[in-house]
Coordinates of C-alpha atoms and ligand atoms in Angstrom, one line a residue:
Chain R
M1 CA 100.6 127.7 94.5
A2 CA 97.8 125.9 93.0
K3 CA 95.4 126.4 95.8
K4 CA 95.6 130.2 95.4
N5 CA 95.0 130.1 91.6
L6 CA 92.1 127.7 92.2
L7 CA 90.2 130.1 94.3
D8 CA 91.3 133.4 92.8
P9 CA 88.1 135.1 91.8
N10 CA 90.1 137.2 89.4
A11 CA 91.3 134.3 87.4
N12 CA 89.8 134.5 83.9
G13 CA 90.1 133.3 80.4
F14 CA 88.8 130.4 78.3
I15 CA 89.2 126.8 79.1
E16 CA 92.0 125.6 76.9
H17 CA 91.7 122.1 75.9
D18 CA 94.3 120.1 74.0
H19 CA 92.7 117.2 72.3
N20 CA 96.1 115.7 71.5
N21 CA 97.5 116.1 74.9
D22 CA 97.8 112.6 76.4
G23 CA 98.0 113.9 79.9
I24 CA 95.9 116.5 81.6
D25 CA 95.3 120.1 80.8
R26 CA 96.3 121.5 84.1
R27 CA 96.0 125.1 83.2
G28 CA 92.7 124.7 81.6
F29 CA 91.5 122.7 84.6
L30 CA 92.5 125.4 87.1
K31 CA 90.7 128.0 85.1
C32 CA 87.6 125.8 85.0
M33 CA 87.8 125.4 88.7
A34 CA 88.3 129.1 89.3
W35 CA 85.2 129.8 87.2
A36 CA 83.3 127.1 89.1
G37 CA 84.3 129.0 92.2
T38 CA 82.6 132.1 90.9
G39 CA 79.4 130.4 89.9
A40 CA 80.3 129.3 86.4
L41 CA 79.9 126.0 84.6
C42 CA 81.9 123.9 82.2
V43 CA 80.2 122.1 79.4
I44 CA 81.2 119.5 76.9
E45 CA 79.1 119.5 73.7
G46 CA 79.6 117.9 70.4
G47 CA 83.0 116.8 71.5
V48 CA 84.1 120.4 72.3
L49 CA 84.6 121.7 75.7
K50 CA 82.8 125.0 76.2
S51 CA 82.6 127.2 79.2
H52 CA 80.1 129.7 80.3
A53 CA 81.3 132.4 82.7
L54 CA 78.1 133.7 84.1
A55 CA 75.1 132.0 85.5
S56 CA 72.7 134.3 83.5
Q57 CA 74.5 133.6 80.2
M58 CA 74.4 130.0 81.0
G59 CA 70.7 130.0 81.6
S60 CA 69.8 131.6 78.3
E61 CA 72.3 129.5 76.3
M62 CA 71.0 126.3 77.7
K63 CA 67.4 127.3 77.1
S64 CA 68.1 127.8 73.4
H65 CA 69.3 124.2 73.2
K66 CA 66.7 121.6 72.7
M67 CA 67.0 119.7 75.9
G68 CA 67.0 116.1 75.1
E69 CA 65.3 112.8 75.2
L70 CA 67.3 111.8 78.2
S71 CA 68.6 113.7 81.2
F72 CA 70.3 112.2 84.2
V73 CA 72.6 113.3 87.0
Q74 CA 75.9 111.9 88.2
I75 CA 77.0 112.3 91.8
S76 CA 80.1 110.9 93.4
D77 CA 82.3 110.5 96.5
S78 CA 79.8 111.3 99.2
H79 CA 82.1 109.7 101.8
M80 CA 79.5 109.4 104.4
G81 CA 81.2 109.1 107.8
F82 CA 84.1 111.5 106.9
N83 CA 84.4 114.1 109.6
K84 CA 87.8 115.7 109.2
P85 CA 88.5 119.5 108.8
A86 CA 88.2 119.3 105.0
N87 CA 84.4 118.9 105.6
P88 CA 83.1 118.2 109.1
D89 CA 79.5 117.9 107.8
V90 CA 79.2 115.6 104.8
I91 CA 75.5 115.1 105.5
A92 CA 74.8 118.7 104.9
T93 CA 76.7 118.9 101.6
L94 CA 75.0 115.7 100.4
Q95 CA 71.7 117.2 101.3
A96 CA 72.7 120.3 99.4
A97 CA 73.4 118.1 96.4
V98 CA 69.9 116.6 96.7
D99 CA 68.4 120.1 96.8
K100 CA 70.4 121.0 93.7
I101 CA 69.1 117.9 91.8
N102 CA 65.5 118.6 92.9
A103 CA 65.8 122.2 91.6
L104 CA 67.2 121.3 88.1
P105 CA 65.0 122.8 85.4
E106 CA 65.3 119.6 83.3
K107 CA 64.1 116.8 85.5
P108 CA 66.6 113.9 85.5
E109 CA 65.2 110.5 84.9
F110 CA 67.7 108.8 87.2
I111 CA 70.9 109.2 89.1
L112 CA 74.3 107.5 88.7
H113 CA 76.5 107.4 91.9
T114 CA 80.1 106.7 90.9
G115 CA 81.3 105.3 94.3
D116 CA 82.8 106.1 97.6
I117 CA 79.2 106.3 98.9
S118 CA 80.6 105.6 102.4
H119 CA 83.9 106.5 104.0
L120 CA 84.5 103.3 105.9
S121 CA 82.0 100.7 104.4
K122 CA 79.9 100.9 107.6
P123 CA 76.2 99.9 107.3
S124 CA 75.2 103.1 109.1
E125 CA 77.0 105.2 106.5
F126 CA 75.2 103.5 103.6
D127 CA 71.9 103.9 105.6
N128 CA 72.5 107.6 105.9
V129 CA 73.2 108.0 102.2
D130 CA 70.2 106.0 101.2
Q131 CA 68.0 108.1 103.6
I132 CA 69.2 111.4 102.2
L133 CA 69.0 110.3 98.5
K134 CA 65.5 109.1 99.0
A135 CA 64.4 112.7 98.8
T136 CA 65.3 112.8 95.1
N137 CA 62.6 110.2 94.3
K138 CA 64.8 108.8 91.6
E139 CA 66.1 105.4 90.7
I140 CA 69.8 105.3 91.5
F141 CA 72.5 103.2 89.9
F142 CA 75.7 102.6 91.9
V143 CA 79.2 101.4 91.3
P144 CA 81.6 100.9 94.3
G145 CA 84.5 103.0 95.2
E146 CA 87.4 101.5 97.2
H147 CA 85.9 103.0 100.4
D148 CA 82.7 100.9 99.9
V149 CA 84.4 97.5 99.8
L150 CA 87.0 97.9 102.6
N151 CA 86.7 94.8 104.7
D152 CA 84.5 92.2 102.9
E153 CA 85.5 92.2 99.2
G154 CA 82.3 94.1 98.4
V155 CA 79.8 91.6 99.8
M156 CA 77.8 94.2 101.6
F157 CA 77.9 96.6 98.7
R158 CA 76.5 94.0 96.3
E159 CA 73.8 93.0 98.8
R160 CA 72.6 96.6 99.0
Y161 CA 73.3 98.0 95.5
G162 CA 74.2 95.2 93.2
K163 CA 71.4 92.7 93.3
N164 CA 71.2 92.3 89.5
S165 CA 74.9 92.7 88.9
K166 CA 77.5 90.2 87.6
G167 CA 80.8 89.2 89.1
Q168 CA 82.0 91.7 91.6
G169 CA 79.2 94.2 90.8
W170 CA 79.3 95.1 87.1
Y171 CA 76.2 95.4 85.0
S172 CA 74.6 97.2 82.0
F173 CA 71.2 98.6 81.2
D174 CA 69.4 100.7 78.5
K175 CA 67.6 103.9 78.8
N176 CA 66.0 105.8 75.9
G177 CA 68.3 104.2 73.4
V178 CA 71.4 104.9 75.4
H179 CA 73.4 101.9 76.6
F180 CA 74.9 102.3 80.2
I181 CA 77.8 100.1 81.5
G182 CA 78.6 100.2 85.2
L183 CA 82.1 98.9 85.9
V184 CA 84.1 97.9 89.0
N185 CA 87.8 98.9 89.1
V186 CA 88.5 99.1 92.9
M187 CA 89.0 95.5 93.8
N188 CA 91.9 93.0 93.6
L189 CA 94.3 95.8 93.2
K190 CA 97.9 94.8 92.7
A191 CA 100.9 96.2 94.6
G192 CA 102.4 99.1 92.7
G193 CA 99.5 99.2 90.3
L194 CA 96.4 101.4 89.5
G195 CA 92.7 100.6 89.3
T196 CA 91.9 97.2 87.8
L197 CA 89.0 95.8 85.8
G198 CA 90.3 92.2 85.5
N199 CA 89.8 89.6 82.8
E200 CA 86.5 88.3 83.8
Q201 CA 84.9 91.8 83.7
L202 CA 86.7 92.6 80.4
E203 CA 85.3 89.5 78.8
W204 CA 81.8 90.3 80.0
M205 CA 82.1 93.8 78.6
E206 CA 83.3 92.7 75.2
D207 CA 80.3 90.3 75.0
D208 CA 77.9 93.0 76.4
V209 CA 78.6 95.5 73.6
K210 CA 79.0 93.0 70.7
H211 CA 75.4 93.0 69.7
L212 CA 74.9 96.7 69.8
K213 CA 74.6 99.0 66.7
S214 CA 77.5 101.4 66.3
S215 CA 75.0 104.3 66.4
T216 CA 74.1 103.4 70.0
P217 CA 75.4 106.1 72.4
I218 CA 77.4 104.5 75.1
V219 CA 77.9 105.7 78.7
V220 CA 80.5 104.0 80.8
F221 CA 80.6 104.8 84.5
A222 CA 83.2 103.6 87.1
H223 CA 84.8 105.0 90.2
I224 CA 88.5 105.4 89.3
P225 CA 89.1 107.3 86.1
L226 CA 89.4 105.0 83.0
W227 CA 92.0 107.3 81.6
S228 CA 95.4 108.2 82.8
V229 CA 94.8 111.3 84.9
Y230 CA 97.8 111.1 87.2
P231 CA 99.3 107.6 87.7
Q232 CA 101.7 108.9 90.3
W233 CA 98.7 109.3 92.6
G234 CA 97.0 106.2 91.4
W235 CA 94.5 108.2 89.3
G236 CA 94.1 105.7 86.4
T237 CA 93.2 102.1 85.6
D238 CA 95.7 99.6 84.4
D239 CA 93.6 97.8 81.9
S240 CA 91.2 100.6 80.8
G241 CA 92.8 100.6 77.4
Q242 CA 91.5 97.1 76.8
A243 CA 88.0 98.0 77.9
L244 CA 87.9 101.1 75.6
S245 CA 89.2 99.1 72.7
Y246 CA 85.8 97.3 72.7
L247 CA 84.1 100.7 72.1
K248 CA 85.9 101.8 69.0
K249 CA 83.1 101.1 66.7
F250 CA 80.6 103.4 68.5
G251 CA 80.1 107.0 67.3
S252 CA 79.5 108.4 70.8
V253 CA 81.1 107.2 74.0
T254 CA 80.9 109.1 77.3
V255 CA 83.0 107.9 80.3
L256 CA 82.0 109.2 83.7
N257 CA 84.2 108.7 86.7
G258 CA 84.8 110.0 90.3
H259 CA 87.6 109.3 92.7
I260 CA 89.6 112.5 92.2
H261 CA 87.1 114.9 93.8
Q262 CA 87.4 117.5 91.0
T263 CA 86.1 118.0 87.5
M264 CA 88.3 117.2 84.6
Q265 CA 87.6 116.6 80.9
K266 CA 89.3 115.1 78.0
V267 CA 88.1 114.2 74.4
E268 CA 89.9 111.5 72.5
G269 CA 88.4 110.5 69.2
N270 CA 84.9 109.2 69.8
I271 CA 85.3 109.2 73.6
T272 CA 84.6 112.0 76.0
F273 CA 86.1 111.5 79.5
H274 CA 84.7 113.4 82.4
T275 CA 85.3 113.2 86.2
A276 CA 82.8 114.6 88.7
F277 CA 83.0 116.8 91.8
S278 CA 82.7 115.1 95.2
T279 CA 79.8 116.0 97.4
A280 CA 82.1 115.7 100.4
F281 CA 85.5 117.3 100.1
P282 CA 87.9 118.5 97.4
Q283 CA 91.3 117.1 96.5
P284 CA 94.3 118.9 95.0
A285 CA 94.9 119.2 91.3
P286 CA 97.2 116.5 90.0
G287 CA 100.7 116.9 91.3
Q288 CA 99.8 120.1 93.2
G289 CA 100.6 119.9 96.9
E290 CA 102.0 116.9 98.8
G291 CA 99.5 114.2 97.9
P292 CA 96.0 113.1 97.0
G293 CA 94.4 113.6 100.4
P294 CA 91.5 115.8 101.4
M295 CA 92.1 119.5 100.7
K296 CA 91.1 122.0 103.3
V297 CA 89.7 125.2 102.0
P298 CA 88.1 128.2 103.9
A299 CA 84.7 127.1 105.0
E300 CA 82.9 129.7 103.0
Q301 CA 84.5 128.4 99.8
L302 CA 83.9 124.7 100.3
R303 CA 80.6 124.5 98.5
S304 CA 82.0 126.2 95.4
I305 CA 84.3 123.2 94.8
L306 CA 81.7 120.4 95.6
G307 CA 78.9 119.7 93.2
I308 CA 76.9 117.5 90.8
T309 CA 77.0 116.6 87.1
D310 CA 74.0 116.9 84.9
V311 CA 74.1 115.0 81.6
N312 CA 71.8 115.5 78.6
Y313 CA 71.4 113.4 75.5
V314 CA 69.7 114.8 72.4
Q315 CA 69.1 112.2 69.8
G316 CA 71.1 112.8 66.6
R317 CA 73.8 114.9 68.4
H318 CA 77.2 113.4 68.4
A319 CA 78.0 113.7 72.1
L320 CA 76.1 114.0 75.4
A321 CA 76.1 117.5 77.0
V322 CA 77.9 117.2 80.4
V323 CA 77.4 120.1 82.8
D324 CA 79.0 120.5 86.2
S325 CA 77.5 122.7 88.8
T326 CA 78.7 123.5 92.2
L327 CA 76.8 123.4 95.5
A328 CA 77.4 127.1 96.1
Chain V
M1 CA 118.9 105.9 107.7
T2 CA 122.0 103.9 106.9
K3 CA 123.2 104.5 110.5
R4 CA 120.0 103.2 111.9
K5 CA 120.1 100.1 109.7
L6 CA 123.7 99.4 110.7
L7 CA 122.7 99.8 114.4
F8 CA 119.8 97.4 114.3
G9 CA 121.2 95.1 111.7
S10 CA 124.1 94.2 113.8
F11 CA 122.3 94.5 117.1
A12 CA 122.1 90.8 118.0
L13 CA 125.7 89.9 117.2
T14 CA 127.8 92.8 118.0
L15 CA 125.7 95.0 120.2
P16 CA 128.3 96.3 122.6
L17 CA 130.8 97.1 119.8
A18 CA 128.2 98.7 117.5
L19 CA 126.7 100.8 120.2
A20 CA 130.1 101.9 121.5
T21 CA 131.3 102.9 118.0
V22 CA 128.2 105.0 117.4
L23 CA 128.4 106.6 120.8
I24 CA 131.9 107.6 120.2
M25 CA 131.2 109.0 116.8
H26 CA 127.8 110.6 117.3
P27 CA 127.0 110.7 121.0
T28 CA 123.8 112.8 120.8
R29 CA 122.5 111.2 117.7
A30 CA 122.8 107.7 119.0
K31 CA 120.9 108.7 122.1
S32 CA 117.9 110.1 120.2
E33 CA 117.8 107.1 117.8
A34 CA 117.8 104.7 120.6
A35 CA 114.8 106.5 122.1
A36 CA 112.7 106.3 118.9
S37 CA 110.6 103.2 118.4
P38 CA 112.5 101.1 115.8
T39 CA 109.4 99.0 114.9
E40 CA 106.9 101.6 114.0
V41 CA 105.9 102.5 110.4
R42 CA 104.0 105.8 110.0
V43 CA 101.5 106.0 107.2
D44 CA 101.5 109.6 106.3
N45 CA 100.5 111.5 103.2
F46 CA 100.1 108.3 101.2
T47 CA 103.6 107.0 102.0
F48 CA 105.1 104.5 104.4
G49 CA 107.8 105.9 106.7
P50 CA 110.3 104.3 106.6
A51 CA 109.6 102.6 103.3
T52 CA 112.0 99.9 104.2
L53 CA 112.3 98.8 107.8
T54 CA 114.9 96.3 109.1
V55 CA 114.1 94.4 112.3
P56 CA 115.3 91.4 114.2
V57 CA 113.4 88.1 114.1
N58 CA 110.3 88.1 116.5
S59 CA 109.9 91.8 116.2
T60 CA 106.4 93.2 116.3
V61 CA 106.0 96.0 113.7
T62 CA 103.2 98.5 114.2
W63 CA 101.7 100.7 111.5
I64 CA 99.9 103.8 112.5
N65 CA 97.8 105.8 110.1
K66 CA 98.3 109.5 110.3
D67 CA 96.2 110.4 107.2
D68 CA 92.7 111.8 107.0
L69 CA 91.8 108.8 104.8
P70 CA 91.8 105.0 105.6
H71 CA 94.5 102.7 104.5
V72 CA 94.8 98.9 104.4
I73 CA 98.2 97.2 105.1
A74 CA 98.5 94.0 103.0
S75 CA 101.6 91.9 102.3
D76 CA 102.1 91.1 98.6
D77 CA 101.8 87.4 99.1
G78 CA 99.0 87.3 101.6
V79 CA 101.1 86.7 104.8
F80 CA 99.3 89.5 106.6
K81 CA 96.5 92.0 106.0
S82 CA 94.9 94.6 108.3
K83 CA 91.4 95.8 108.4
A84 CA 90.8 99.3 107.1
L85 CA 92.8 101.7 109.4
D86 CA 91.1 105.0 110.0
T87 CA 93.0 108.0 111.2
D88 CA 95.3 107.1 114.2
D89 CA 94.3 103.4 114.0
K90 CA 97.1 100.9 114.5
Y91 CA 97.9 97.5 113.1
S92 CA 100.6 95.2 114.4
Y93 CA 102.2 92.0 113.1
T94 CA 104.9 89.9 114.6
F95 CA 107.5 88.5 112.2
S96 CA 108.7 85.2 113.5
K97 CA 110.6 84.2 110.4
A98 CA 113.5 85.9 108.7
G99 CA 112.9 87.2 105.2
T100 CA 111.9 90.2 103.1
Y101 CA 108.2 91.0 103.3
A102 CA 106.9 93.4 100.6
Y103 CA 103.6 95.0 101.4
Y104 CA 101.3 97.7 100.0
C105 CA 98.1 99.5 100.7
S106 CA 95.4 97.4 99.1
I107 CA 93.2 100.4 98.3
H108 CA 96.0 102.7 97.3
P109 CA 98.3 100.2 95.6
K110 CA 100.8 102.9 94.6
M111 CA 101.8 102.9 98.3
V112 CA 104.4 100.2 98.8
G113 CA 106.9 99.2 101.6
K114 CA 109.1 96.5 102.8
I115 CA 110.0 94.8 106.1
I116 CA 113.3 93.1 106.2
V117 CA 113.5 90.5 109.0
Q118 CA 116.9 89.2 109.9
Ligands
CU401 CU1 95.9 103.7 101.2

C-alpha cells in the first residue's frame, strides 16, 4: 500500500528519474516523499534531479554553491477554510509555512502562490490568507486554483489579486533577468477534459515571449500541472503542449505547478517541471488509493508532507535550483 | 441496476404488472429498492452514483456531496448549474422535459454523469 511506503522511515535509496519516461516516476516519487518525511530534500539542478538525505549534508552542500542573483519561494494550495480530518487547522500550517519562509538562509525576493488560496472562494478565507502572509513582508504573485473561482468566474479573485492581469487573470513580469509567466488553467473546463488555457490566453502567451532573447530564463507558473501527471484524476492540462511549444527556443524553462498536493519532478529537454507541496493537506500518489481527495495521515506526520518550495537562479547556470522543504 | 431501470422505466405505463413481476421473482430485493430514493445522486470519491439515472418526467433529482472537497454540478449545455457544493450540501433540479441530460463537475471535469428523463 502506497501510504505505508510513503511514510516508512526505513525506505531508502536514490531518487530514480527517467528522463524519457513520459508518465511519472512513481517509485522515485515515493522515495522522495519518504525522504521528505525524515527531513530530507529533493533538488533539481542543471536539469538533474539530486537528493540529499540528511539535513546536515544538505546544509553544507548548499553553502558550497554560489547562491544566486535571484531567490524566490513558491507556496501552493493553502485551502483556507478546509476543516476536515486531513487537516483541521490549515491556519496553523500556513503560519508554519510563513515561519519557514522567514527562516530561510537565502532571503527570497518574492513569493509565488500557485492557487487554491481559499477552499470555497469566500472573502473571509482570502482575508485570512492575506493576513497570515503579510508576516512574510514579501510581494506575492498569485494565480487562481479552481477553489478560488467557484461561483463568480473569478471576478473576486481578479479584484483581489489580478489588478494588472489580462483576460481571466494571466500576466507576466521580469525579475533580475528572469521572465515569469502566470497562467490560468482552471476556468471554462469542458466535460470529460482536463485543465484548459484556451485560445485567447495561448495567443497572448505566444506574443508575450516573442520578443525575448532565447537566453532569457523562463519561469511559468499555473495551478494545474502543465504536464500529464495523471489524466485519469484530471492532473494535467489539455492544451499545455501548445503553450510549451512557444518556449522551445529558450535554453532554460522552469514550470511550477500545484494542485496535486505533493512534490513531483520531470525534466524534458529544456523544460524542468515541478509540483509543490500543499500547505494544507496531502493527496495520494497518482493512482494510489481510491481517488484524488484529501489523504488522512497520523497527526504527527502531517507536517512532514506539507511544505514550501525554494527556487534559486544563478546566472550562467542552465537550470534553476528547486528545493522542496517540509513544515516538519 | 438493470432491474432498477426496468422498474422505473416502465413505471408509468405498466406499474402493476412490472411491480408484480419483480415481487414474484425477487420479493426481498424489490422491497429494498422501492424504499431507496430513486432520484438521488451521491457524489462520492469523485464519482456520480449512479452515473446514469433514469427518471420519469417532472422528477426532481437531488445531488448530495459526500466528499471532503466541493463539487459543482453543471449540465453540458448549460440547462442547469449548481453553486459550489461543500460536504453534505445538496442541489436539486426538476426535469420537466423528456430527454438525456449530460452533466459534469465544472471544477473536476473528469467527473461526468447523465440523467435520462422519459
Ligand atoms: Cu468536482
